[in-house]
């Protein structure tokens, strides 16, 4: 069954739910709710990566995520840390996190690959070309599906050279990061190209801007949960390892449909 990663943004400025789960109590309560709804893993992030978002000091990021991870670990809830900072990754793993989810694919912090190798935890490596403030200007591709595969391969090789074990790697095409709506759809339509890398694939399309283009201009951001669920179903049918989503309920139903479709029974 495809892994469901529930998104938990412990930030004041994330594009979808910034500020809603900024307090430790609210964040923990939401993580518990997502788990009860069917999330297999809670992805805890303390720095927004929405387009144009500024960087935050590592100390501030740590102050946001560590108390939450500690409480979730104590409750037996599995977590990943959504961070581009090796220092945060180390502290999060020490607090009980099982996975590092680096949307920069090891490019934002030169110490990240060494940290992932030393910690011997799972490592989710995304395609990335630059920080949020600059990434829109970097959205130029010959063929997005093949270019992303090739650029991810280079980062995977660097991770392996640094000592990260291949069995711990997950690759993510980084939908929305230095990509316009056409690039995102091209990548999703050719997941087979990404699978040529030989590593499990994570898809994070949830509520992203390119989905809004399918909806009326005045549609609330939560209306993007339906196209997200469809993408999750199609991705799961293609064999991806996991999907990263805000709305676990619709995703769980979508994946149940895929499972029934494949097995002929439910």
PDB file of N, CA, C and O in Angstrom, residues 119-173:
ATOM      1  N   UNK A 119      23.663   9.418  10.270  1.00  0.00           N
ATOM      2  CA  UNK A 119      22.473   9.109  11.054  1.00  0.00           C
ATOM      3  C   UNK A 119      21.839   7.783  10.652  1.00  0.00           C
ATOM      4  O   UNK A 119      21.066   7.202  11.412  1.00  0.00           O
ATOM      5  N   UNK A 120      22.130   7.319   9.430  1.00  0.00           N
ATOM      6  CA  UNK A 120      21.608   6.054   8.930  1.00  0.00           C
ATOM      7  C   UNK A 120      20.080   6.002   8.990  1.00  0.00           C
ATOM      8  O   UNK A 120      19.478   4.967   9.300  1.00  0.00           O
ATOM      9  N   UNK A 121      19.457   7.135   8.671  1.00  0.00           N
ATOM     10  CA  UNK A 121      17.999   7.196   8.625  1.00  0.00           C
ATOM     11  C   UNK A 121      17.563   7.263   7.165  1.00  0.00           C
ATOM     12  O   UNK A 121      18.383   7.363   6.251  1.00  0.00           O
ATOM     13  N   UNK A 122      16.249   7.189   6.934  1.00  0.00           N
ATOM     14  CA  UNK A 122      15.740   7.350   5.591  1.00  0.00           C
ATOM     15  C   UNK A 122      15.994   8.760   5.086  1.00  0.00           C
ATOM     16  O   UNK A 122      15.992   9.718   5.869  1.00  0.00           O
ATOM     17  N   UNK A 123      16.216   8.876   3.777  1.00  0.00           N
ATOM     18  CA  UNK A 123      16.518  10.187   3.203  1.00  0.00           C
ATOM     19  C   UNK A 123      15.695  10.400   1.945  1.00  0.00           C
ATOM     20  O   UNK A 123      15.839   9.658   0.963  1.00  0.00           O
ATOM     21  N   UNK A 124      14.821  11.401   1.990  1.00  0.00           N
ATOM     22  CA  UNK A 124      13.990  11.769   0.842  1.00  0.00           C
ATOM     23  C   UNK A 124      14.673  12.919   0.124  1.00  0.00           C
ATOM     24  O   UNK A 124      14.853  14.004   0.686  1.00  0.00           O
ATOM     25  N   UNK A 125      15.025  12.682  -1.113  1.00  0.00           N
ATOM     26  CA  UNK A 125      15.844  13.601  -1.884  1.00  0.00           C
ATOM     27  C   UNK A 125      15.019  14.168  -3.036  1.00  0.00           C
ATOM     28  O   UNK A 125      14.580  13.429  -3.908  1.00  0.00           O
ATOM     29  N   UNK A 126      14.789  15.481  -3.019  1.00  0.00           N
ATOM     30  CA  UNK A 126      13.943  16.120  -4.023  1.00  0.00           C
ATOM     31  C   UNK A 126      14.753  16.823  -5.107  1.00  0.00           C
ATOM     32  O   UNK A 126      15.888  17.252  -4.869  1.00  0.00           O
ATOM     33  N   UNK A 127      14.112  16.986  -6.266  1.00  0.00           N
ATOM     34  CA  UNK A 127      14.688  17.822  -7.311  1.00  0.00           C
ATOM     35  C   UNK A 127      14.510  19.284  -6.911  1.00  0.00           C
ATOM     36  O   UNK A 127      13.447  19.688  -6.440  1.00  0.00           O
ATOM     37  N   UNK A 128      15.549  20.078  -7.118  1.00  0.00           N
ATOM     38  CA  UNK A 128      15.576  21.468  -6.638  1.00  0.00           C
ATOM     39  C   UNK A 128      16.603  22.238  -7.439  1.00  0.00           C
ATOM     40  O   UNK A 128      17.661  21.705  -7.793  1.00  0.00           O
ATOM     41  N   UNK A 129      16.287  23.495  -7.735  1.00  0.00           N
ATOM     42  CA  UNK A 129      17.249  24.325  -8.463  1.00  0.00           C
ATOM     43  C   UNK A 129      17.616  25.605  -7.742  1.00  0.00           C
ATOM     44  O   UNK A 129      18.534  26.311  -8.173  1.00  0.00           O
ATOM     45  N   UNK A 130      16.910  25.930  -6.669  1.00  0.00           N
ATOM     46  CA  UNK A 130      17.213  27.152  -5.953  1.00  0.00           C
ATOM     47  C   UNK A 130      16.159  27.454  -4.912  1.00  0.00           C
ATOM     48  O   UNK A 130      15.079  26.850  -4.891  1.00  0.00           O
ATOM     49  N   UNK A 131      16.468  28.388  -4.030  1.00  0.00           N
ATOM     50  CA  UNK A 131      15.566  28.731  -2.927  1.00  0.00           C
ATOM     51  C   UNK A 131      14.267  29.349  -3.427  1.00  0.00           C
ATOM     52  O   UNK A 131      14.183  29.857  -4.551  1.00  0.00           O
ATOM     53  N   UNK A 132      13.276  29.333  -2.573  1.00  0.00           N
ATOM     54  CA  UNK A 132      11.931  29.765  -2.938  1.00  0.00           C
ATOM     55  C   UNK A 132      11.887  31.172  -3.513  1.00  0.00           C
ATOM     56  O   UNK A 132      11.091  31.455  -4.413  1.00  0.00           O
ATOM     57  N   UNK A 133      12.728  32.049  -3.000  1.00  0.00           N
ATOM     58  CA  UNK A 133      12.716  33.437  -3.458  1.00  0.00           C
ATOM     59  C   UNK A 133      13.164  33.561  -4.905  1.00  0.00           C
ATOM     60  O   UNK A 133      12.831  34.547  -5.584  1.00  0.00           O
ATOM     61  N   UNK A 134      13.896  32.580  -5.406  1.00  0.00           N
ATOM     62  CA  UNK A 134      14.485  32.666  -6.755  1.00  0.00           C
ATOM     63  C   UNK A 134      13.997  31.599  -7.721  1.00  0.00           C
ATOM     64  O   UNK A 134      14.302  31.663  -8.909  1.00  0.00           O
ATOM     65  N   UNK A 135      13.244  30.617  -7.252  1.00  0.00           N
ATOM     66  CA  UNK A 135      13.046  29.418  -8.059  1.00  0.00           C
ATOM     67  C   UNK A 135      12.210  29.643  -9.307  1.00  0.00           C
ATOM     68  O   UNK A 135      12.394  28.944 -10.320  1.00  0.00           O
ATOM     69  N   UNK A 136      11.287  30.604  -9.304  1.00  0.00           N
ATOM     70  CA  UNK A 136      10.444  30.795 -10.483  1.00  0.00           C
ATOM     71  C   UNK A 136      11.260  31.179 -11.715  1.00  0.00           C
ATOM     72  O   UNK A 136      10.899  30.830 -12.844  1.00  0.00           O
ATOM     73  N   UNK A 137      12.351  31.887 -11.498  1.00  0.00           N
ATOM     74  CA  UNK A 137      13.197  32.301 -12.622  1.00  0.00           C
ATOM     75  C   UNK A 137      14.019  31.144 -13.171  1.00  0.00           C
ATOM     76  O   UNK A 137      14.653  31.278 -14.225  1.00  0.00           O
ATOM     77  N   UNK A 138      14.011  30.008 -12.476  1.00  0.00           N
ATOM     78  CA  UNK A 138      14.832  28.865 -12.879  1.00  0.00           C
ATOM     79  C   UNK A 138      14.025  27.781 -13.578  1.00  0.00           C
ATOM     80  O   UNK A 138      14.544  26.698 -13.852  1.00  0.00           O
ATOM     81  N   UNK A 139      12.769  28.079 -13.882  1.00  0.00           N
ATOM     82  CA  UNK A 139      11.861  27.078 -14.450  1.00  0.00           C
ATOM     83  C   UNK A 139      11.989  26.999 -15.967  1.00  0.00           C
ATOM     84  O   UNK A 139      11.076  27.354 -16.719  1.00  0.00           O
ATOM     85  N   UNK A 140      13.127  26.498 -16.424  1.00  0.00           N
ATOM     86  CA  UNK A 140      13.379  26.346 -17.858  1.00  0.00           C
ATOM     87  C   UNK A 140      13.903  24.927 -18.113  1.00  0.00           C
ATOM     88  O   UNK A 140      14.895  24.512 -17.513  1.00  0.00           O
ATOM     89  N   UNK A 141      13.227  24.195 -18.997  1.00  0.00           N
ATOM     90  CA  UNK A 141      13.577  22.811 -19.268  1.00  0.00           C
ATOM     91  C   UNK A 141      13.481  22.523 -20.761  1.00  0.00           C
ATOM     92  O   UNK A 141      12.705  23.158 -21.486  1.00  0.00           O
ATOM     93  N   UNK A 142      14.255  21.528 -21.207  1.00  0.00           N
ATOM     94  CA  UNK A 142      14.057  20.988 -22.537  1.00  0.00           C
ATOM     95  C   UNK A 142      12.860  20.061 -22.502  1.00  0.00           C
ATOM     96  O   UNK A 142      11.831  20.303 -23.125  1.00  0.00           O
ATOM     97  N   UNK A 143      12.963  19.005 -21.708  1.00  0.00           N
ATOM     98  CA  UNK A 143      11.856  18.101 -21.398  1.00  0.00           C
ATOM     99  C   UNK A 143      11.902  17.889 -19.894  1.00  0.00           C
ATOM    100  O   UNK A 143      12.847  17.283 -19.371  1.00  0.00           O
ATOM    101  N   UNK A 144      10.903  18.405 -19.186  1.00  0.00           N
ATOM    102  CA  UNK A 144      10.951  18.429 -17.720  1.00  0.00           C
ATOM    103  C   UNK A 144      11.121  17.038 -17.131  1.00  0.00           C
ATOM    104  O   UNK A 144      11.878  16.850 -16.163  1.00  0.00           O
ATOM    105  N   UNK A 145      10.437  16.040 -17.676  1.00  0.00           N
ATOM    106  CA  UNK A 145      10.513  14.700 -17.099  1.00  0.00           C
ATOM    107  C   UNK A 145      11.938  14.153 -17.158  1.00  0.00           C
ATOM    108  O   UNK A 145      12.454  13.620 -16.167  1.00  0.00           O
ATOM    109  N   UNK A 146      12.584  14.299 -18.299  1.00  0.00           N
ATOM    110  CA  UNK A 146      13.930  13.762 -18.469  1.00  0.00           C
ATOM    111  C   UNK A 146      14.983  14.631 -17.774  1.00  0.00           C
ATOM    112  O   UNK A 146      15.943  14.113 -17.192  1.00  0.00           O
ATOM    113  N   UNK A 147      14.799  15.958 -17.823  1.00  0.00           N
ATOM    114  CA  UNK A 147      15.750  16.845 -17.161  1.00  0.00           C
ATOM    115  C   UNK A 147      15.746  16.634 -15.656  1.00  0.00           C
ATOM    116  O   UNK A 147      16.806  16.593 -15.015  1.00  0.00           O
ATOM    117  N   UNK A 148      14.553  16.502 -15.086  1.00  0.00           N
ATOM    118  CA  UNK A 148      14.441  16.266 -13.641  1.00  0.00           C
ATOM    119  C   UNK A 148      15.080  14.928 -13.276  1.00  0.00           C
ATOM    120  O   UNK A 148      15.807  14.833 -12.285  1.00  0.00           O
ATOM    121  N   UNK A 149      14.824  13.907 -14.066  1.00  0.00           N
ATOM    122  CA  UNK A 149      15.457  12.608 -13.803  1.00  0.00           C
ATOM    123  C   UNK A 149      16.977  12.729 -13.796  1.00  0.00           C
ATOM    124  O   UNK A 149      17.651  12.222 -12.890  1.00  0.00           O
ATOM    125  N   UNK A 150      17.519  13.405 -14.792  1.00  0.00           N
ATOM    126  CA  UNK A 150      18.974  13.501 -14.907  1.00  0.00           C
ATOM    127  C   UNK A 150      19.580  14.316 -13.770  1.00  0.00           C
ATOM    128  O   UNK A 150      20.646  13.963 -13.236  1.00  0.00           O
ATOM    129  N   UNK A 151      18.912  15.399 -13.378  1.00  0.00           N
ATOM    130  CA  UNK A 151      19.426  16.220 -12.281  1.00  0.00           C
ATOM    131  C   UNK A 151      19.295  15.491 -10.953  1.00  0.00           C
ATOM    132  O   UNK A 151      20.169  15.612 -10.080  1.00  0.00           O
ATOM    133  N   UNK A 152      18.224  14.731 -10.782  1.00  0.00           N
ATOM    134  CA  UNK A 152      18.094  13.918  -9.573  1.00  0.00           C
ATOM    135  C   UNK A 152      19.178  12.851  -9.516  1.00  0.00           C
ATOM    136  O   UNK A 152      19.727  12.570  -8.448  1.00  0.00           O
ATOM    137  N   UNK A 153      19.497  12.257 -10.661  1.00  0.00           N
ATOM    138  CA  UNK A 153      20.538  11.227 -10.690  1.00  0.00           C
ATOM    139  C   UNK A 153      21.867  11.780 -10.179  1.00  0.00           C
ATOM    140  O   UNK A 153      22.587  11.100  -9.435  1.00  0.00           O
ATOM    141  N   UNK A 154      22.183  13.005 -10.559  1.00  0.00           N
ATOM    142  CA  UNK A 154      23.443  13.602 -10.102  1.00  0.00           C
ATOM    143  C   UNK A 154      23.450  13.764  -8.590  1.00  0.00           C
ATOM    144  O   UNK A 154      24.472  13.510  -7.931  1.00  0.00           O
ATOM    145  N   UNK A 155      22.317  14.181  -8.014  1.00  0.00           N
ATOM    146  CA  UNK A 155      22.253  14.334  -6.561  1.00  0.00           C
ATOM    147  C   UNK A 155      22.261  12.986  -5.851  1.00  0.00           C
ATOM    148  O   UNK A 155      22.859  12.844  -4.777  1.00  0.00           O
ATOM    149  N   UNK A 156      21.618  12.007  -6.436  1.00  0.00           N
ATOM    150  CA  UNK A 156      21.660  10.661  -5.862  1.00  0.00           C
ATOM    151  C   UNK A 156      23.095  10.154  -5.825  1.00  0.00           C
ATOM    152  O   UNK A 156      23.545   9.585  -4.815  1.00  0.00           O
ATOM    153  N   UNK A 157      23.828  10.358  -6.910  1.00  0.00           N
ATOM    154  CA  UNK A 157      25.221   9.917  -6.952  1.00  0.00           C
ATOM    155  C   UNK A 157      26.057  10.596  -5.871  1.00  0.00           C
ATOM    156  O   UNK A 157      26.914   9.965  -5.233  1.00  0.00           O
ATOM    157  N   UNK A 158      25.801  11.886  -5.650  1.00  0.00           N
ATOM    158  CA  UNK A 158      26.530  12.611  -4.607  1.00  0.00           C
ATOM    159  C   UNK A 158      26.182  12.057  -3.225  1.00  0.00           C
ATOM    160  O   UNK A 158      27.052  11.942  -2.350  1.00  0.00           O
ATOM    161  N   UNK A 159      24.916  11.729  -3.028  1.00  0.00           N
ATOM    162  CA  UNK A 159      24.503  11.158  -1.745  1.00  0.00           C
ATOM    163  C   UNK A 159      25.188   9.811  -1.516  1.00  0.00           C
ATOM    164  O   UNK A 159      25.696   9.529  -0.421  1.00  0.00           O
ATOM    165  N   UNK A 160      25.215   8.975  -2.533  1.00  0.00           N
ATOM    166  CA  UNK A 160      25.857   7.674  -2.413  1.00  0.00           C
ATOM    167  C   UNK A 160      27.356   7.821  -2.151  1.00  0.00           C
ATOM    168  O   UNK A 160      27.922   7.113  -1.308  1.00  0.00           O
ATOM    169  N   UNK A 161      27.980   8.768  -2.841  1.00  0.00           N
ATOM    170  CA  UNK A 161      29.419   8.998  -2.633  1.00  0.00           C
ATOM    171  C   UNK A 161      29.709   9.464  -1.211  1.00  0.00           C
ATOM    172  O   UNK A 161      30.795   9.200  -0.674  1.00  0.00           O
ATOM    173  N   UNK A 162      28.738  10.159  -0.596  1.00  0.00           N
ATOM    174  CA  UNK A 162      28.911  10.657   0.765  1.00  0.00           C
ATOM    175  C   UNK A 162      28.650   9.576   1.813  1.00  0.00           C
ATOM    176  O   UNK A 162      28.844   9.817   3.008  1.00  0.00           O
ATOM    177  N   UNK A 163      28.182   8.413   1.372  1.00  0.00           N
ATOM    178  CA  UNK A 163      27.955   7.323   2.297  1.00  0.00           C
ATOM    179  C   UNK A 163      26.507   7.024   2.624  1.00  0.00           C
ATOM    180  O   UNK A 163      26.221   6.163   3.459  1.00  0.00           O
ATOM    181  N   UNK A 164      25.563   7.729   1.990  1.00  0.00           N
ATOM    182  CA  UNK A 164      24.148   7.423   2.197  1.00  0.00           C
ATOM    183  C   UNK A 164      23.852   6.100   1.506  1.00  0.00           C
ATOM    184  O   UNK A 164      24.134   5.936   0.310  1.00  0.00           O
ATOM    185  N   UNK A 165      23.291   5.142   2.236  1.00  0.00           N
ATOM    186  CA  UNK A 165      23.022   3.830   1.659  1.00  0.00           C
ATOM    187  C   UNK A 165      21.843   3.913   0.701  1.00  0.00           C
ATOM    188  O   UNK A 165      20.812   4.516   1.016  1.00  0.00           O
ATOM    189  N   UNK A 166      21.988   3.285  -0.448  1.00  0.00           N
ATOM    190  CA  UNK A 166      20.941   3.358  -1.459  1.00  0.00           C
ATOM    191  C   UNK A 166      19.599   2.839  -0.984  1.00  0.00           C
ATOM    192  O   UNK A 166      18.544   3.297  -1.447  1.00  0.00           O
ATOM    193  N   UNK A 167      19.603   1.893  -0.049  1.00  0.00           N
ATOM    194  CA  UNK A 167      18.346   1.321   0.448  1.00  0.00           C
ATOM    195  C   UNK A 167      17.548   2.316   1.275  1.00  0.00           C
ATOM    196  O   UNK A 167      16.370   2.083   1.577  1.00  0.00           O
ATOM    197  N   UNK A 168      18.179   3.424   1.652  1.00  0.00           N
ATOM    198  CA  UNK A 168      17.507   4.425   2.475  1.00  0.00           C
ATOM    199  C   UNK A 168      17.009   5.618   1.668  1.00  0.00           C
ATOM    200  O   UNK A 168      16.440   6.560   2.225  1.00  0.00           O
ATOM    201  N   UNK A 169      17.205   5.593   0.348  1.00  0.00           N
ATOM    202  CA  UNK A 169      16.870   6.740  -0.491  1.00  0.00           C
ATOM    203  C   UNK A 169      15.459   6.665  -1.056  1.00  0.00           C
ATOM    204  O   UNK A 169      15.003   5.611  -1.511  1.00  0.00           O
ATOM    205  N   UNK A 170      14.791   7.815  -1.061  1.00  0.00           N
ATOM    206  CA  UNK A 170      13.527   8.037  -1.756  1.00  0.00           C
ATOM    207  C   UNK A 170      13.731   9.259  -2.641  1.00  0.00           C
ATOM    208  O   UNK A 170      14.322  10.245  -2.195  1.00  0.00           O
ATOM    209  N   UNK A 171      13.265   9.228  -3.881  1.00  0.00           N
ATOM    210  CA  UNK A 171      13.405  10.389  -4.757  1.00  0.00           C
ATOM    211  C   UNK A 171      12.051  11.063  -4.970  1.00  0.00           C
ATOM    212  O   UNK A 171      11.009  10.406  -5.001  1.00  0.00           O
ATOM    213  N   UNK A 172      12.099  12.382  -5.095  1.00  0.00           N
ATOM    214  CA  UNK A 172      10.906  13.210  -5.226  1.00  0.00           C
ATOM    215  C   UNK A 172      11.171  14.214  -6.348  1.00  0.00           C
ATOM    216  O   UNK A 172      12.189  14.914  -6.319  1.00  0.00           O
ATOM    217  N   UNK A 173      10.285  14.326  -7.356  1.00  0.00           N
ATOM    218  CA  UNK A 173      10.532  15.257  -8.454  1.00  0.00           C
ATOM    219  C   UNK A 173      10.379  16.720  -8.087  1.00  0.00           C
ATOM    220  O   UNK A 173      10.660  17.594  -8.910  1.00  0.00           O
TER     221      UNK A 173
END
